[in-house]
PDB file of C-alpha atoms and ligand atoms in Angstrom:
ATOM      1  CA  MET U   1      -3.239   3.425  25.788  1.00  0.00           C
ATOM      2  CA  SER U   2      -3.395   3.617  29.511  1.00  0.00           C
ATOM      3  CA  PHE U   3      -0.704   6.174  31.260  1.00  0.00           C
ATOM      4  CA  PHE U   4       1.076   2.800  32.847  1.00  0.00           C
ATOM      5  CA  MET U   5       1.419   1.220  29.558  1.00  0.00           C
ATOM      6  CA  PRO U   6       4.973   2.710  28.379  1.00  0.00           C
ATOM      7  CA  PHE U   7       6.261   1.398  31.694  1.00  0.00           C
ATOM      8  CA  PHE U   8       5.447  -2.122  30.870  1.00  0.00           C
ATOM      9  CA  ALA U   9       5.943  -2.097  27.230  1.00  0.00           C
ATOM     10  CA  ARG U  10       8.938  -0.303  26.951  1.00  0.00           C
ATOM     11  CA  PRO U  11      11.445  -2.985  28.497  1.00  0.00           C
ATOM     12  CA  ALA U  12      10.208  -5.527  26.016  1.00  0.00           C
ATOM     13  CA  ALA U  13      10.104  -3.176  23.000  1.00  0.00           C
ATOM     14  CA  LEU U  14      13.749  -2.098  23.991  1.00  0.00           C
ATOM     15  CA  ARG U  15      15.040  -5.779  24.079  1.00  0.00           C
ATOM     16  CA  ALA U  16      13.583  -6.406  20.772  1.00  0.00           C
ATOM     17  CA  LEU U  17      15.496  -3.504  19.299  1.00  0.00           C
ATOM     18  CA  ARG U  18      18.862  -4.260  21.030  1.00  0.00           C
ATOM     19  CA  ASP U  19      18.464  -7.676  19.339  1.00  0.00           C
ATOM     20  CA  ALA U  20      17.773  -6.369  16.131  1.00  0.00           C
ATOM     21  CA  TYR U  21      20.640  -4.192  16.283  1.00  0.00           C
ATOM     22  CA  ASP U  22      22.778  -7.212  17.481  1.00  0.00           C
ATOM     23  CA  ILE U  23      21.564  -9.187  14.414  1.00  0.00           C
ATOM     24  CA  LEU U  24      22.469  -6.599  12.088  1.00  0.00           C
ATOM     25  CA  GLY U  25      25.846  -5.826  13.615  1.00  0.00           C
ATOM     26  CA  ASP U  26      28.235  -4.125  11.709  1.00  0.00           C
ATOM     27  CA  LEU U  27      26.599  -5.695   8.302  1.00  0.00           C
ATOM     28  CA  THR U  28      26.146  -3.099   5.506  1.00  0.00           C
ATOM     29  CA  PRO U  29      24.410  -3.271   2.138  1.00  0.00           C
ATOM     30  CA  LEU U  30      27.789  -3.952   0.192  1.00  0.00           C
ATOM     31  CA  LYS U  31      30.998  -5.553   1.527  1.00  0.00           C
ATOM     32  CA  MET U  32      32.762  -2.512   0.768  1.00  0.00           C
ATOM     33  CA  ASN U  33      31.789   1.084   2.251  1.00  0.00           C
ATOM     34  CA  CYS U  34      28.815   2.101  -0.011  1.00  0.00           C
ATOM     35  CA  GLY U  35      28.938   5.683   1.342  1.00  0.00           C
ATOM     36  CA  LYS U  36      32.150   6.100  -0.900  1.00  0.00           C
ATOM     37  CA  LEU U  37      29.690   5.663  -4.008  1.00  0.00           C
ATOM     38  CA  CYS U  38      27.417   8.429  -3.251  1.00  0.00           C
ATOM     39  CA  GLY U  39      29.129  10.596  -0.735  1.00  0.00           C
ATOM     40  CA  ALA U  40      26.853   9.099   1.614  1.00  0.00           C
ATOM     41  CA  ALA U  41      23.634  10.566   0.242  1.00  0.00           C
ATOM     42  CA  CYS U  42      21.272   9.061   2.619  1.00  0.00           C
ATOM     43  CA  CYS U  43      22.627  11.076   5.590  1.00  0.00           C
ATOM     44  CA  GLN U  44      22.456  14.382   3.812  1.00  0.00           C
ATOM     45  CA  SER U  45      19.673  16.845   4.831  1.00  0.00           C
ATOM     46  CA  ASP U  46      16.996  17.955   2.147  1.00  0.00           C
ATOM     47  CA  GLU U  47      16.341  21.735   1.701  1.00  0.00           C
ATOM     48  CA  THR U  48      14.440  21.752   4.525  1.00  0.00           C
ATOM     49  CA  GLY U  49      17.127  20.559   6.938  1.00  0.00           C
ATOM     50  CA  GLU U  50      14.185  18.575   9.000  1.00  0.00           C
ATOM     51  CA  ASN U  51      14.187  15.306   7.113  1.00  0.00           C
ATOM     52  CA  GLY U  52      15.520  12.464   9.089  1.00  0.00           C
ATOM     53  CA  MET U  53      14.892   8.615  10.110  1.00  0.00           C
ATOM     54  CA  LEU U  54      11.505   7.375  11.546  1.00  0.00           C
ATOM     55  CA  LEU U  55      12.318   5.856  14.910  1.00  0.00           C
ATOM     56  CA  PHE U  56      10.656   2.566  15.787  1.00  0.00           C
ATOM     57  CA  PRO U  57       8.269   2.254  18.861  1.00  0.00           C
ATOM     58  CA  TYR U  58      10.199   3.438  22.244  1.00  0.00           C
ATOM     59  CA  GLU U  59      13.698   3.604  20.205  1.00  0.00           C
ATOM     60  CA  GLU U  60      13.455   7.560  21.260  1.00  0.00           C
ATOM     61  CA  TRP U  61      14.465   6.180  24.653  1.00  0.00           C
ATOM     62  CA  PHE U  62      18.126   5.562  23.226  1.00  0.00           C
ATOM     63  CA  TYR U  63      18.229   9.321  22.466  1.00  0.00           C
ATOM     64  CA  ARG U  64      16.799  10.812  25.429  1.00  0.00           C
ATOM     65  CA  LYS U  65      20.167  12.258  26.522  1.00  0.00           C
ATOM     66  CA  PRO U  66      22.845  13.746  24.565  1.00  0.00           C
ATOM     67  CA  ILE U  67      25.433  11.493  22.616  1.00  0.00           C
ATOM     68  CA  LYS U  68      29.140  12.505  22.313  1.00  0.00           C
ATOM     69  CA  GLY U  69      29.836  13.303  18.651  1.00  0.00           C
ATOM     70  CA  PHE U  70      26.201  13.024  17.575  1.00  0.00           C
ATOM     71  CA  ASP U  71      24.249  16.093  16.705  1.00  0.00           C
ATOM     72  CA  PHE U  72      20.887  15.216  16.443  1.00  0.00           C
ATOM     73  CA  HIS U  73      17.216  15.954  17.609  1.00  0.00           C
ATOM     74  CA  LEU U  74      13.896  14.407  17.547  1.00  0.00           C
ATOM     75  CA  VAL U  75      10.649  15.671  16.390  1.00  0.00           C
ATOM     76  CA  PRO U  76       7.178  14.353  16.531  1.00  0.00           C
ATOM     77  CA  ASP U  77       6.275  12.307  13.571  1.00  0.00           C
ATOM     78  CA  ASP U  78       2.900  10.236  13.700  1.00  0.00           C
ATOM     79  CA  THR U  79       3.507   8.391  10.198  1.00  0.00           C
ATOM     80  CA  LEU U  80       3.939   5.025  11.632  1.00  0.00           C
ATOM     81  CA  PHE U  81       2.163   5.303  14.744  1.00  0.00           C
ATOM     82  CA  LYS U  82       0.506   7.846  17.376  1.00  0.00           C
ATOM     83  CA  GLY U  83       3.257   9.370  19.383  1.00  0.00           C
ATOM     84  CA  GLY U  84       6.123   8.450  16.915  1.00  0.00           C
ATOM     85  CA  LYS U  85       9.550  10.303  16.548  1.00  0.00           C
ATOM     86  CA  ARG U  86      11.773  11.199  13.632  1.00  0.00           C
ATOM     87  CA  LEU U  87      15.497  11.509  14.357  1.00  0.00           C
ATOM     88  CA  VAL U  88      16.868  14.275  12.316  1.00  0.00           C
ATOM     89  CA  CYS U  89      20.882  14.512  12.386  1.00  0.00           C
ATOM     90  CA  GLN U  90      23.567  16.487  10.966  1.00  0.00           C
ATOM     91  CA  GLY U  91      25.076  13.908   8.789  1.00  0.00           C
ATOM     92  CA  SER U  92      27.303  11.863  10.658  1.00  0.00           C
ATOM     93  CA  CYS U  93      26.896   9.488  13.891  1.00  0.00           C
ATOM     94  CA  PRO U  94      28.945   6.809  15.867  1.00  0.00           C
ATOM     95  CA  ARG U  95      28.015   3.674  14.191  1.00  0.00           C
ATOM     96  CA  GLU U  96      27.110   2.112  17.343  1.00  0.00           C
ATOM     97  CA  HIS U  97      24.390   4.808  18.024  1.00  0.00           C
ATOM     98  CA  ARG U  98      22.562   4.635  14.626  1.00  0.00           C
ATOM     99  CA  PRO U  99      18.777   4.197  14.535  1.00  0.00           C
ATOM    100  CA  LEU U 100      17.476   0.861  13.109  1.00  0.00           C
ATOM    101  CA  ALA U 101      16.055   2.828  10.092  1.00  0.00           C
ATOM    102  CA  CYS U 102      19.580   3.575   9.170  1.00  0.00           C
ATOM    103  CA  ARG U 103      20.854   0.153   9.829  1.00  0.00           C
ATOM    104  CA  LEU U 104      18.426  -1.307   7.360  1.00  0.00           C
ATOM    105  CA  PHE U 105      18.592   1.417   4.546  1.00  0.00           C
ATOM    106  CA  PRO U 106      18.073   0.988   1.612  1.00  0.00           C
ATOM    107  CA  LEU U 107      16.045  -2.068   2.747  1.00  0.00           C
ATOM    108  CA  ARG U 108      12.979  -2.352   4.505  1.00  0.00           C
ATOM    109  CA  MET U 109      10.842  -5.228   6.356  1.00  0.00           C
ATOM    110  CA  ARG U 110       8.014  -6.040   4.153  1.00  0.00           C
ATOM    111  CA  LEU U 111       5.362  -7.679   6.252  1.00  0.00           C
ATOM    112  CA  HIS U 112       3.889 -10.978   4.604  1.00  0.00           C
ATOM    113  CA  THR U 113       1.045 -12.674   5.950  1.00  0.00           C
ATOM    114  CA  THR U 114      -0.093 -16.163   4.745  1.00  0.00           C
ATOM    115  CA  ASP U 115      -2.575 -18.723   5.780  1.00  0.00           C
ATOM    116  CA  GLU U 116      -5.290 -16.185   6.024  1.00  0.00           C
ATOM    117  CA  GLY U 117      -3.312 -14.088   8.605  1.00  0.00           C
ATOM    118  CA  GLN U 118      -2.316 -17.174  10.801  1.00  0.00           C
ATOM    119  CA  HIS U 119       1.368 -16.762   9.801  1.00  0.00           C
ATOM    120  CA  THR U 120       3.421 -13.575   9.341  1.00  0.00           C
ATOM    121  CA  GLU U 121       6.949 -13.404   8.165  1.00  0.00           C
ATOM    122  CA  ILE U 122       9.405 -10.592   6.913  1.00  0.00           C
ATOM    123  CA  ILE U 123      10.638 -10.338   3.450  1.00  0.00           C
ATOM    124  CA  PRO U 124      13.536  -7.856   2.925  1.00  0.00           C
ATOM    125  CA  GLU U 125      13.184  -5.632   0.001  1.00  0.00           C
ATOM    126  CA  ILE U 126      14.445  -2.312  -1.352  1.00  0.00           C
ATOM    127  CA  ASP U 127      12.514   0.540   0.386  1.00  0.00           C
ATOM    128  CA  PRO U 128      10.919   2.515  -2.499  1.00  0.00           C
ATOM    129  CA  ARG U 129      11.818   5.718  -0.677  1.00  0.00           C
ATOM    130  CA  SER U 130      15.512   5.103  -1.106  1.00  0.00           C
ATOM    131  CA  TRP U 131      14.974   5.546  -4.585  1.00  0.00           C
ATOM    132  CA  VAL U 132      15.308   9.235  -4.331  1.00  0.00           C
ATOM    133  CA  CYS U 133      18.846   9.348  -2.990  1.00  0.00           C
ATOM    134  CA  CYS U 134      20.483   5.937  -3.135  1.00  0.00           C
ATOM    135  CA  PRO U 135      22.309   4.655  -6.334  1.00  0.00           C
ATOM    136  CA  LEU U 136      22.195   0.800  -4.823  1.00  0.00           C
ATOM    137  CA  PRO U 137      18.549   0.055  -6.056  1.00  0.00           C
ATOM    138  CA  GLU U 138      19.532   0.747  -9.681  1.00  0.00           C
ATOM    139  CA  GLN U 139      22.837  -0.723  -9.538  1.00  0.00           C
ATOM    140  CA  GLY U 140      21.767  -4.392  -9.424  1.00  0.00           C
ATOM    141  CA  GLY U 141      19.235  -3.905  -6.624  1.00  0.00           C
ATOM    142  CA  LEU U 142      19.064  -6.849  -4.070  1.00  0.00           C
ATOM    143  CA  ARG U 143      20.985  -9.234  -6.366  1.00  0.00           C
ATOM    144  CA  ALA U 144      24.092  -7.070  -5.838  1.00  0.00           C
ATOM    145  CA  MET U 145      23.825  -6.525  -2.372  1.00  0.00           C
ATOM    146  CA  SER U 146      25.404  -8.702   0.411  1.00  0.00           C
ATOM    147  CA  GLN U 147      23.473 -11.811   0.954  1.00  0.00           C
ATOM    148  CA  ASP U 148      24.472 -11.766   4.712  1.00  0.00           C
ATOM    149  CA  PHE U 149      23.119  -8.248   5.218  1.00  0.00           C
ATOM    150  CA  ILE U 150      19.628  -9.175   3.463  1.00  0.00           C
ATOM    151  CA  GLU U 151      19.448 -12.205   5.497  1.00  0.00           C
ATOM    152  CA  ALA U 152      20.516 -10.229   8.820  1.00  0.00           C
ATOM    153  CA  VAL U 153      17.453  -7.877   7.801  1.00  0.00           C
ATOM    154  CA  ARG U 154      15.188 -10.604   7.519  1.00  0.00           C
ATOM    155  CA  LYS U 155      16.236 -12.242  10.733  1.00  0.00           C
ATOM    156  CA  ALA U 156      16.091  -8.899  12.566  1.00  0.00           C
ATOM    157  CA  GLY U 157      12.423  -8.271  11.229  1.00  0.00           C
ATOM    158  CA  GLN U 158      11.384 -12.006  12.488  1.00  0.00           C
ATOM    159  CA  ARG U 159      12.969 -10.779  16.022  1.00  0.00           C
ATOM    160  CA  LEU U 160      10.931  -7.625  15.838  1.00  0.00           C
ATOM    161  CA  ILE U 161       7.511  -8.975  14.968  1.00  0.00           C
ATOM    162  CA  GLN U 162       7.643 -11.091  18.213  1.00  0.00           C
ATOM    163  CA  ASN U 163       7.033  -7.679  19.798  1.00  0.00           C
ATOM    164  CA  ASP U 164       3.469  -6.417  19.571  1.00  0.00           C
ATOM    165  CA  ASP U 165       4.392  -2.656  19.423  1.00  0.00           C
ATOM    166  CA  MET U 166       7.058  -3.367  16.506  1.00  0.00           C
ATOM    167  CA  LEU U 167       4.402  -5.512  14.677  1.00  0.00           C
ATOM    168  CA  GLU U 168       2.039  -2.766  14.570  1.00  0.00           C
ATOM    169  CA  ALA U 169       4.647  -0.343  13.342  1.00  0.00           C
ATOM    170  CA  LEU U 170       5.645  -2.614  10.789  1.00  0.00           C
ATOM    171  CA  TYR U 171       2.017  -3.325   9.857  1.00  0.00           C
ATOM    172  CA  ASN U 172       1.229   0.616   9.456  1.00  0.00           C
ATOM    173  CA  GLU U 173       4.637   0.886   7.391  1.00  0.00           C
ATOM    174  CA  GLN U 174       3.285  -1.748   5.319  1.00  0.00           C
ATOM    175  CA  GLN U 175      -0.219  -0.185   4.661  1.00  0.00           C
ATOM    176  CA  LEU U 176       1.650   3.105   3.853  1.00  0.00           C
ATOM    177  CA  MET U 177       3.802   1.324   1.469  1.00  0.00           C
ATOM    178  CA  ASN U 178       0.839  -0.447  -0.227  1.00  0.00           C
ATOM    179  CA  GLU U 179      -0.872   3.118  -0.625  1.00  0.00           C
ATOM    180  CA  MET U 180       2.151   4.474  -2.106  1.00  0.00           C
ATOM    181  CA  ARG U 181       2.398   1.777  -4.906  1.00  0.00           C
ATOM    182  CA  LYS U 182      -1.106   2.652  -5.830  1.00  0.00           C
ATOM    183  CA  PHE U 183       0.198   5.857  -7.249  1.00  0.00           C
TER     184      PHE U 183
HETATM  185  S1  SF4 T 201      22.726   6.358  -0.295  1.00  0.00           S
HETATM  186 FE1  SF4 T 201      22.763   4.045  -0.411  1.00  0.00          FE
HETATM  187  S2  SF4 T 201      24.784   3.767  -1.490  1.00  0.00           S
HETATM  188 FE2  SF4 T 201      24.877   5.595  -0.459  1.00  0.00          FE
HETATM  189  S3  SF4 T 201      25.539   5.355   1.679  1.00  0.00           S
HETATM  190 FE3  SF4 T 201      23.319   5.291   1.866  1.00  0.00          FE
HETATM  191  S4  SF4 T 201      22.870   3.213   1.489  1.00  0.00           S
HETATM  192 FE4  SF4 T 201      24.882   3.580   0.873  1.00  0.00          FE
HETATM  193  S1  SF4 T 202      21.702   9.087  11.894  1.00  0.00           S
HETATM  194 FE1  SF4 T 202      23.789   8.628  11.264  1.00  0.00          FE
HETATM  195  S2  SF4 T 202      23.366   6.828   9.649  1.00  0.00           S
HETATM  196 FE2  SF4 T 202      21.317   7.940  10.031  1.00  0.00          FE
HETATM  197  S3  SF4 T 202      20.950   9.434   8.659  1.00  0.00           S
HETATM  198 FE3  SF4 T 202      21.835  10.515  10.565  1.00  0.00          FE
HETATM  199  S4  SF4 T 202      24.106  10.148  10.008  1.00  0.00           S
HETATM  200 FE4  SF4 T 202      23.149   8.907   8.865  1.00  0.00          FE
END
């Protein structure tokens, strides 16, 4: 990537992210606050204290300055793309500052390609990584979740894949999931 590339790519990526945030709005997996079911298990630290949520490309721009009421730090994480970041928090945050991955959880955006790669679409699915802490996959899974939430995840994904950086990150994540499913 050229040195100047981020200056050109960032605005478009941030627009895609903001649109995805808007599409998801205040929707959550259940009509009720699912955090009451599990004590907000997905926001708790693991034994390392360094678990966190992978950020989408350029999303770290939203976290370049301290945010009142949000104790977090960023760590390098190349899981989805080179130069990626992971946000590590202390278990609570203002809703409007949640990273996209938190807004989607426990779903993820499955990248589905048809017509020999001519057509790409997003299909919301349970994130296999959610099974370790979230009770929802076992308690009815997608059928028990808010259909508005599922549809918003789909629409947010459709918006993201209009951006090449987001598409690449989702493609890499899809490859990762495909590898995980082999074991
Ligand atoms: S772990 Fe699952 S049920 Fe609990 S707050 Fe997170 S998404 Fe909701
Ligand atoms: S950033 Fe917020 S929503 Fe995401 S894991 Fe941390 S406390 Fe939970």
